[in-house]
Amino acid sequence: MNQVLSADTAMARAIECASYGLGKTFPNPIVGAVITSATGEFISEGYHQGAEHAEVIAIRDAKEIPAGSILYVSLEPCNHHGKTPPCVDAIIESGFKKVVYAISDPNPVAAGGSERLRGAGIEVLSGIGEVQAIHENRAWLTKIEKGRPRITWKIASSMDGKVAAADGSSKWITGELARADVAKIRAQADAIVTSTTTVSADDPLLTSKGLGKNPVRIVMGVTEIKSNSQILGSDAETVLIKSHDFKELISLANDRGFNQLLIESGPKLGTALLRADLIDEIILFQAPTFLGSGKASIGDLGISNISARLDFDITDVEVIGADLKITLVKSAKSTESGR
């Protein structure tokens, strides 16, 4: 990448690099870093993959760091000695003139990096690329804010909102390209949650299909599942929660440090999570087909009038093959009303 980068472009690349770490960094955030010369020539880049931090990787991969070089990083450099030494130590030792970061670290344990850098005589700027950096790191930021992982429900339905036909058959409502996209989404999650009902009905494998790492699989419910169920295979770790109590799910997720849970189940579990105000995001795949009768994608939410509706904001719409992929995030209006 022999090119001159503007500050905006360098930060955009750092944020893009950060996204490569999704599903690999929990309990830590995703972070990307780019180093340029004082005049913007690209030098190196790196992203956190669960061990060394992004800044350290970018510094290590630089053949040299000329005087006056600038470090762009998607999250404020840490000032905390955890599994690795504080990133600010490596930054100070490398002689950077300026450090630019997108968002401040809200974790009090690791915060304070910017003050430390300024104390060492380094110019520090923040806020460039903030909106995109927040979006990419929304799982970890949700965990910091709410004390639990971000929970995303994936739904595949017909245009009239059915996830199965009247006889219970559901393979396949969406097309091959949409299913491949789901495999990528799985690779970016820390754990997939399903129900014993779904396991008994569909015998899912719930892996990334070779498109990335396989997340932990969590099965909730009191019904026994067959010992030869695919989900009990050696492809990935599987944890059984013999309960319908979401407090046990959240406790397990927090103990493991998960940043993001992906819900892949029938409507009963997803609807219960919605009613419990635990769904932060929905990824809806809609096939251009109609079933009329059949199983609805969402069950009874206890809503009796329009003013009590549960609102989500559409943040992205994409055509994948023949299908629509719609990403929805819980609306601030619903959050403020307590819904």
Tab-separated table of C-alpha atoms in Angstrom:
chain	number	residue	atom	x	y	z
A	1	MET	CA	0.000	0.000	0.000
A	2	ASN	CA	2.388	2.702	-1.245
A	3	GLN	CA	0.184	5.740	-1.117
A	4	VAL	CA	-0.343	9.019	0.674
A	5	LEU	CA	-3.293	8.928	3.057
A	6	SER	CA	-5.357	11.802	4.391
A	7	ALA	CA	-6.234	11.696	8.074
A	8	ASP	CA	-9.781	10.570	7.247
A	9	THR	CA	-8.573	7.822	4.915
A	10	ALA	CA	-5.966	6.552	7.369
A	11	MET	CA	-8.554	6.353	10.139
A	12	ALA	CA	-11.088	4.663	7.860
A	13	ARG	CA	-8.473	2.007	7.109
A	14	ALA	CA	-7.710	1.558	10.815
A	15	ILE	CA	-11.417	1.015	11.504
A	16	GLU	CA	-11.666	-1.433	8.602
A	17	CYS	CA	-8.687	-3.353	9.992
A	18	ALA	CA	-10.376	-3.451	13.399
A	19	SER	CA	-13.386	-5.254	11.908
A	20	TYR	CA	-11.139	-8.153	10.874
A	21	GLY	CA	-10.858	-9.003	14.565
A	22	LEU	CA	-14.590	-9.563	15.143
A	23	GLY	CA	-15.141	-12.803	17.025
A	24	LYS	CA	-11.453	-13.124	17.939
A	25	THR	CA	-10.840	-10.568	20.671
A	26	PHE	CA	-13.330	-11.115	23.501
A	27	PRO	CA	-13.284	-9.985	26.265
A	28	ASN	CA	-11.354	-7.138	24.631
A	29	PRO	CA	-12.622	-4.705	21.975
A	30	ILE	CA	-11.715	-4.835	18.305
A	31	VAL	CA	-8.985	-2.313	17.451
A	32	GLY	CA	-7.162	-1.371	14.249
A	33	ALA	CA	-4.113	0.826	13.750
A	34	VAL	CA	-2.363	2.506	10.809
A	35	ILE	CA	1.014	4.262	10.812
A	36	THR	CA	1.912	6.976	8.319
A	37	SER	CA	4.821	9.321	7.904
A	38	ALA	CA	4.429	12.975	8.864
A	39	THR	CA	3.317	13.688	5.294
A	40	GLY	CA	0.871	10.772	5.075
A	41	GLU	CA	2.857	8.001	3.359
A	42	PHE	CA	1.582	4.611	4.472
A	43	ILE	CA	4.056	2.673	6.639
A	44	SER	CA	2.205	-0.224	8.275
A	45	GLU	CA	-1.026	-1.430	9.861
A	46	GLY	CA	-2.293	-3.994	12.344
A	47	TYR	CA	-5.368	-5.219	14.159
A	48	HIS	CA	-6.043	-6.948	17.459
A	49	GLN	CA	-6.630	-10.688	17.078
A	50	GLY	CA	-6.759	-11.685	20.727
A	51	ALA	CA	-3.094	-11.446	21.695
A	52	GLU	CA	-0.887	-8.461	20.839
A	53	HIS	CA	-2.715	-5.169	20.474
A	54	ALA	CA	-3.183	-3.420	17.138
A	55	GLU	CA	-0.730	-0.610	17.863
A	56	VAL	CA	2.024	-3.034	18.874
A	57	ILE	CA	1.503	-5.137	15.731
A	58	ALA	CA	1.635	-2.060	13.480
A	59	ILE	CA	4.818	-0.865	15.208
A	60	ARG	CA	6.422	-4.292	14.941
A	61	ASP	CA	5.575	-4.603	11.241
A	62	ALA	CA	7.021	-1.208	10.353
A	63	LYS	CA	10.537	-1.549	8.917
A	64	GLU	CA	11.234	1.827	10.432
A	65	ILE	CA	9.262	4.633	12.010
A	66	PRO	CA	10.656	7.943	10.696
A	67	ALA	CA	10.724	11.011	12.913
A	68	GLY	CA	7.376	12.779	12.957
A	69	SER	CA	5.319	9.669	12.141
A	70	ILE	CA	1.604	9.551	12.981
A	71	LEU	CA	-0.337	6.681	14.544
A	72	TYR	CA	-4.055	6.331	13.730
A	73	VAL	CA	-6.007	3.963	15.967
A	74	SER	CA	-9.721	3.178	16.163
A	75	LEU	CA	-9.800	3.216	19.994
A	76	GLU	CA	-7.853	5.276	22.505
A	77	PRO	CA	-4.581	3.418	23.266
A	78	CYS	CA	-4.764	1.533	26.542
A	79	ASN	CA	-2.913	2.519	29.688
A	80	HIS	CA	-3.422	-0.826	31.401
A	81	HIS	CA	-1.164	-3.811	32.057
A	82	GLY	CA	-3.306	-6.878	31.400
A	83	LYS	CA	-2.216	-9.846	29.279
A	84	THR	CA	0.179	-7.442	27.556
A	85	PRO	CA	1.936	-4.221	28.627
A	86	PRO	CA	0.148	-0.887	28.053
A	87	CYS	CA	0.097	0.173	24.395
A	88	VAL	CA	1.121	3.684	25.405
A	89	ASP	CA	4.551	2.352	26.455
A	90	ALA	CA	5.296	1.050	22.951
A	91	ILE	CA	3.931	4.234	21.368
A	92	ILE	CA	6.091	6.508	23.515
A	93	GLU	CA	9.188	4.391	22.965
A	94	SER	CA	8.649	4.478	19.178
A	95	GLY	CA	8.923	8.275	19.016
A	96	PHE	CA	5.617	9.212	17.413
A	97	LYS	CA	4.894	12.905	16.880
A	98	LYS	CA	1.117	12.517	16.835
A	99	VAL	CA	-1.527	9.961	17.805
A	100	VAL	CA	-5.051	10.183	16.405
A	101	TYR	CA	-7.837	7.975	17.764
A	102	ALA	CA	-11.532	7.681	16.884
A	103	ILE	CA	-13.240	7.000	20.224
A	104	SER	CA	-12.231	7.282	23.859
A	105	ASP	CA	-11.920	4.107	25.916
A	106	PRO	CA	-14.999	3.952	28.204
A	107	ASN	CA	-13.491	1.155	30.294
A	108	PRO	CA	-12.093	2.794	33.458
A	109	VAL	CA	-9.579	-0.032	33.846
A	110	ALA	CA	-7.817	0.782	30.559
A	111	ALA	CA	-8.581	4.497	30.175
A	112	GLY	CA	-6.099	7.343	30.563
A	113	GLY	CA	-3.940	6.590	27.540
A	114	SER	CA	-4.395	10.004	25.945
A	115	GLU	CA	-3.272	11.841	29.084
A	116	ARG	CA	-0.216	9.635	29.339
A	117	LEU	CA	0.701	10.330	25.704
A	118	ARG	CA	0.250	14.073	26.106
A	119	GLY	CA	2.417	13.927	29.207
A	120	ALA	CA	5.150	12.413	27.045
A	121	GLY	CA	4.956	15.366	24.630
A	122	ILE	CA	2.936	13.621	21.908
A	123	GLU	CA	0.179	15.546	20.146
A	124	VAL	CA	-3.120	13.687	20.588
A	125	LEU	CA	-6.294	14.206	18.546
A	126	SER	CA	-9.600	12.350	18.827
A	127	GLY	CA	-12.970	12.102	17.099
A	128	ILE	CA	-11.979	11.390	13.482
A	129	GLY	CA	-14.117	8.464	12.273
A	130	GLU	CA	-15.990	8.344	15.560
A	131	VAL	CA	-19.392	7.318	14.154
A	132	GLN	CA	-18.009	4.404	12.121
A	133	ALA	CA	-15.709	3.272	14.928
A	134	ILE	CA	-18.623	3.177	17.363
A	135	HIS	CA	-20.645	1.160	14.854
A	136	GLU	CA	-17.906	-1.414	14.289
A	137	ASN	CA	-17.183	-1.764	18.015
A	138	ARG	CA	-20.842	-1.715	19.068
A	139	ALA	CA	-20.747	-5.205	20.588
A	140	TRP	CA	-17.984	-4.392	23.084
A	141	LEU	CA	-19.394	-0.915	23.744
A	142	THR	CA	-22.787	-2.466	24.526
A	143	LYS	CA	-21.100	-4.796	26.996
A	144	ILE	CA	-19.394	-1.879	28.727
A	145	GLU	CA	-22.647	0.129	28.833
A	146	LYS	CA	-25.127	-2.603	29.782
A	147	GLY	CA	-22.977	-5.110	31.627
A	148	ARG	CA	-23.891	-7.882	29.185
A	149	PRO	CA	-22.956	-8.841	25.622
A	150	ARG	CA	-24.730	-7.370	22.635
A	151	ILE	CA	-27.453	-9.779	21.510
A	152	THR	CA	-28.338	-10.087	17.817
A	153	TRP	CA	-31.212	-12.206	16.526
A	154	LYS	CA	-30.895	-13.629	13.020
A	155	ILE	CA	-34.196	-14.366	11.279
A	156	ALA	CA	-34.738	-15.952	7.854
A	157	SER	CA	-38.306	-15.556	6.645
A	158	SER	CA	-40.602	-15.277	3.676
A	159	MET	CA	-41.889	-11.874	2.604
A	160	ASP	CA	-45.015	-12.442	4.694
A	161	GLY	CA	-42.942	-13.114	7.798
A	162	LYS	CA	-43.091	-16.897	7.950
A	163	VAL	CA	-40.108	-18.987	9.053
A	164	ALA	CA	-41.680	-22.352	8.223
A	165	ALA	CA	-44.547	-23.731	6.168
A	166	ALA	CA	-47.708	-25.129	7.740
A	167	ASP	CA	-46.182	-28.623	7.836
A	168	GLY	CA	-43.102	-27.316	9.686
A	169	SER	CA	-40.692	-27.521	6.744
A	170	SER	CA	-38.243	-24.614	6.478
A	171	LYS	CA	-35.226	-25.732	4.392
A	172	TRP	CA	-34.515	-23.616	2.594
A	173	ILE	CA	-36.462	-20.345	2.712
A	174	THR	CA	-33.471	-18.194	1.744
A	175	GLY	CA	-30.899	-18.888	-0.949
A	176	GLU	CA	-27.362	-20.191	-0.893
A	177	LEU	CA	-25.694	-16.765	-0.937
A	178	ALA	CA	-27.742	-15.592	2.046
A	179	ARG	CA	-26.809	-18.742	3.953
A	180	ALA	CA	-23.130	-18.119	3.164
A	181	ASP	CA	-23.509	-14.615	4.569
A	182	VAL	CA	-24.959	-16.106	7.767
A	183	ALA	CA	-21.841	-18.266	8.048
A	184	LYS	CA	-19.708	-15.085	7.970
A	185	ILE	CA	-21.906	-13.525	10.658
A	186	ARG	CA	-21.380	-16.605	12.812
A	187	ALA	CA	-17.611	-16.276	12.452
A	188	GLN	CA	-17.853	-12.728	13.821
A	189	ALA	CA	-19.885	-13.759	16.882
A	190	ASP	CA	-18.420	-15.029	20.134
A	191	ALA	CA	-21.222	-17.515	20.754
A	192	ILE	CA	-24.394	-18.743	19.045
A	193	VAL	CA	-27.476	-19.373	21.162
A	194	THR	CA	-30.199	-21.794	20.133
A	195	SER	CA	-32.906	-23.845	21.810
A	196	THR	CA	-33.422	-27.546	22.441
A	197	THR	CA	-36.584	-27.232	20.295
A	198	THR	CA	-34.554	-26.022	17.315
A	199	VAL	CA	-31.914	-28.721	17.824
A	200	SER	CA	-34.582	-31.450	17.955
A	201	ALA	CA	-36.436	-30.109	14.908
A	202	ASP	CA	-33.552	-29.117	12.595
A	203	ASP	CA	-30.394	-30.797	13.947
A	204	PRO	CA	-28.277	-27.716	13.063
A	205	LEU	CA	-24.484	-27.693	13.045
A	206	LEU	CA	-24.167	-23.926	13.617
A	207	THR	CA	-20.597	-23.432	12.405
A	208	SER	CA	-18.981	-20.862	10.130
A	209	LYS	CA	-18.734	-23.492	7.373
A	210	GLY	CA	-15.012	-22.891	7.028
A	211	LEU	CA	-15.373	-19.125	6.519
A	212	GLY	CA	-13.807	-18.292	9.878
A	213	LYS	CA	-13.539	-19.505	13.425
A	214	ASN	CA	-16.402	-21.513	14.895
A	215	PRO	CA	-18.054	-19.736	17.819
A	216	VAL	CA	-19.085	-21.415	21.052
A	217	ARG	CA	-22.553	-22.980	20.733
A	218	ILE	CA	-25.035	-22.541	23.584
A	219	VAL	CA	-28.204	-24.635	23.763
A	220	MET	CA	-30.986	-23.511	26.132
A	221	GLY	CA	-33.918	-25.613	27.301
A	222	VAL	CA	-34.971	-28.414	29.614
A	223	THR	CA	-35.778	-30.990	26.928
A	224	GLU	CA	-33.099	-33.615	26.376
A	225	ILE	CA	-31.494	-33.599	22.933
A	226	LYS	CA	-30.235	-36.696	21.129
A	227	SER	CA	-26.664	-37.695	21.915
A	228	ASN	CA	-25.861	-37.850	18.195
A	229	SER	CA	-27.078	-34.293	17.507
A	230	GLN	CA	-24.677	-32.446	15.205
A	231	ILE	CA	-24.364	-29.586	17.675
A	232	LEU	CA	-22.686	-31.950	20.161
A	233	GLY	CA	-19.915	-32.761	17.685
A	234	SER	CA	-16.271	-31.716	17.941
A	235	ASP	CA	-16.534	-28.858	15.416
A	236	ALA	CA	-16.866	-26.353	18.261
A	237	GLU	CA	-17.451	-26.168	21.992
A	238	THR	CA	-21.087	-26.634	23.028
A	239	VAL	CA	-22.523	-25.525	26.376
A	240	LEU	CA	-25.917	-26.761	27.592
A	241	ILE	CA	-28.023	-24.493	29.806
A	242	LYS	CA	-30.836	-26.680	31.115
A	243	SER	CA	-33.081	-23.756	31.895
A	244	HIS	CA	-35.227	-21.025	30.329
A	245	ASP	CA	-33.773	-18.404	32.679
A	246	PHE	CA	-31.972	-15.711	30.719
A	247	LYS	CA	-30.093	-14.687	33.856
A	248	GLU	CA	-28.160	-17.951	33.505
A	249	LEU	CA	-27.353	-17.121	29.868
A	250	ILE	CA	-26.119	-13.633	30.751
A	251	SER	CA	-24.119	-14.975	33.692
A	252	LEU	CA	-22.387	-17.547	31.480
A	253	ALA	CA	-21.679	-14.940	28.785
A	254	ASN	CA	-20.229	-12.485	31.299
A	255	ASP	CA	-18.115	-15.169	32.965
A	256	ARG	CA	-16.661	-16.055	29.558
A	257	GLY	CA	-16.205	-12.403	28.565
A	258	PHE	CA	-18.285	-12.658	25.392
A	259	ASN	CA	-18.862	-9.396	23.534
A	260	GLN	CA	-21.600	-10.649	21.210
A	261	LEU	CA	-24.219	-13.397	21.167
A	262	LEU	CA	-25.980	-14.438	17.968
A	263	ILE	CA	-29.443	-15.954	18.397
A	264	GLU	CA	-30.291	-18.666	15.866
A	265	SER	CA	-33.516	-20.344	16.861
A	266	GLY	CA	-37.209	-20.499	16.206
A	267	PRO	CA	-39.571	-17.689	17.169
A	268	LYS	CA	-40.197	-18.849	20.735
A	269	LEU	CA	-36.712	-18.103	22.099
A	270	GLY	CA	-36.263	-14.927	20.062
A	271	THR	CA	-39.663	-13.591	21.082
A	272	ALA	CA	-38.957	-14.312	24.741
A	273	LEU	CA	-35.680	-12.379	24.476
A	274	LEU	CA	-37.527	-9.484	22.820
A	275	ARG	CA	-40.092	-9.426	25.616
A	276	ALA	CA	-37.250	-9.451	28.144
A	277	ASP	CA	-35.699	-6.397	26.405
A	278	LEU	CA	-32.543	-8.338	25.579
A	279	ILE	CA	-32.461	-8.020	21.774
A	280	ASP	CA	-30.248	-5.140	20.622
A	281	GLU	CA	-30.156	-5.902	16.915
A	282	ILE	CA	-32.021	-8.017	14.366
A	283	ILE	CA	-30.579	-9.271	11.093
A	284	LEU	CA	-33.545	-10.184	8.929
A	285	PHE	CA	-33.100	-12.179	5.739
A	286	GLN	CA	-36.255	-12.101	3.612
A	287	ALA	CA	-36.796	-14.358	0.625
A	288	PRO	CA	-38.991	-13.143	-2.280
A	289	THR	CA	-41.607	-15.770	-1.583
A	290	PHE	CA	-44.923	-16.092	0.280
A	291	LEU	CA	-46.202	-18.947	2.418
A	292	GLY	CA	-49.543	-17.590	3.606
A	293	SER	CA	-50.082	-19.985	6.468
A	294	GLY	CA	-47.179	-21.281	8.521
A	295	LYS	CA	-45.081	-20.317	11.520
A	296	ALA	CA	-44.684	-16.579	12.118
A	297	SER	CA	-41.161	-15.241	12.686
A	298	ILE	CA	-42.153	-13.478	15.920
A	299	GLY	CA	-44.725	-14.552	18.493
A	300	ASP	CA	-46.890	-12.617	20.934
A	301	LEU	CA	-45.061	-9.635	22.421
A	302	GLY	CA	-47.903	-8.650	24.714
A	303	ILE	CA	-48.600	-5.529	22.654
A	304	SER	CA	-52.275	-4.611	22.462
A	305	ASN	CA	-52.183	-1.134	20.882
A	306	ILE	CA	-50.090	0.726	18.328
A	307	SER	CA	-48.595	3.147	20.854
A	308	ALA	CA	-46.953	0.228	22.672
A	309	ARG	CA	-45.197	-1.050	19.553
A	310	LEU	CA	-41.547	-2.054	19.696
A	311	ASP	CA	-39.616	0.161	17.273
A	312	PHE	CA	-36.324	-0.615	15.551
A	313	ASP	CA	-34.278	1.581	13.211
A	314	ILE	CA	-33.177	0.210	9.849
A	315	THR	CA	-29.425	0.736	9.634
A	316	ASP	CA	-28.657	-1.221	6.461
A	317	VAL	CA	-30.437	-2.889	3.554
A	318	GLU	CA	-28.597	-5.171	1.155
A	319	VAL	CA	-29.613	-7.486	-1.661
A	320	ILE	CA	-27.811	-10.821	-1.369
A	321	GLY	CA	-28.543	-13.067	-4.297
A	322	ALA	CA	-32.325	-13.174	-4.547
A	323	ASP	CA	-32.860	-12.218	-0.894
A	324	LEU	CA	-33.014	-9.053	1.188
A	325	LYS	CA	-30.792	-8.570	4.243
A	326	ILE	CA	-32.166	-5.908	6.590
A	327	THR	CA	-30.264	-4.866	9.697
A	328	LEU	CA	-32.342	-3.303	12.472
A	329	VAL	CA	-31.172	-1.763	15.743
A	330	LYS	CA	-33.461	-1.085	18.664
A	331	SER	CA	-34.760	2.449	18.382
A	332	ALA	CA	-33.842	5.044	20.966
A	333	LYS	CA	-37.583	5.782	21.201
A	334	SER	CA	-38.273	2.237	22.397
A	335	THR	CA	-35.340	2.372	24.795
A	336	GLU	CA	-36.503	5.667	26.314
A	337	SER	CA	-40.063	4.373	26.728
A	338	GLY	CA	-38.826	1.265	28.506
A	339	ARG	CA	-39.983	-1.079	25.738
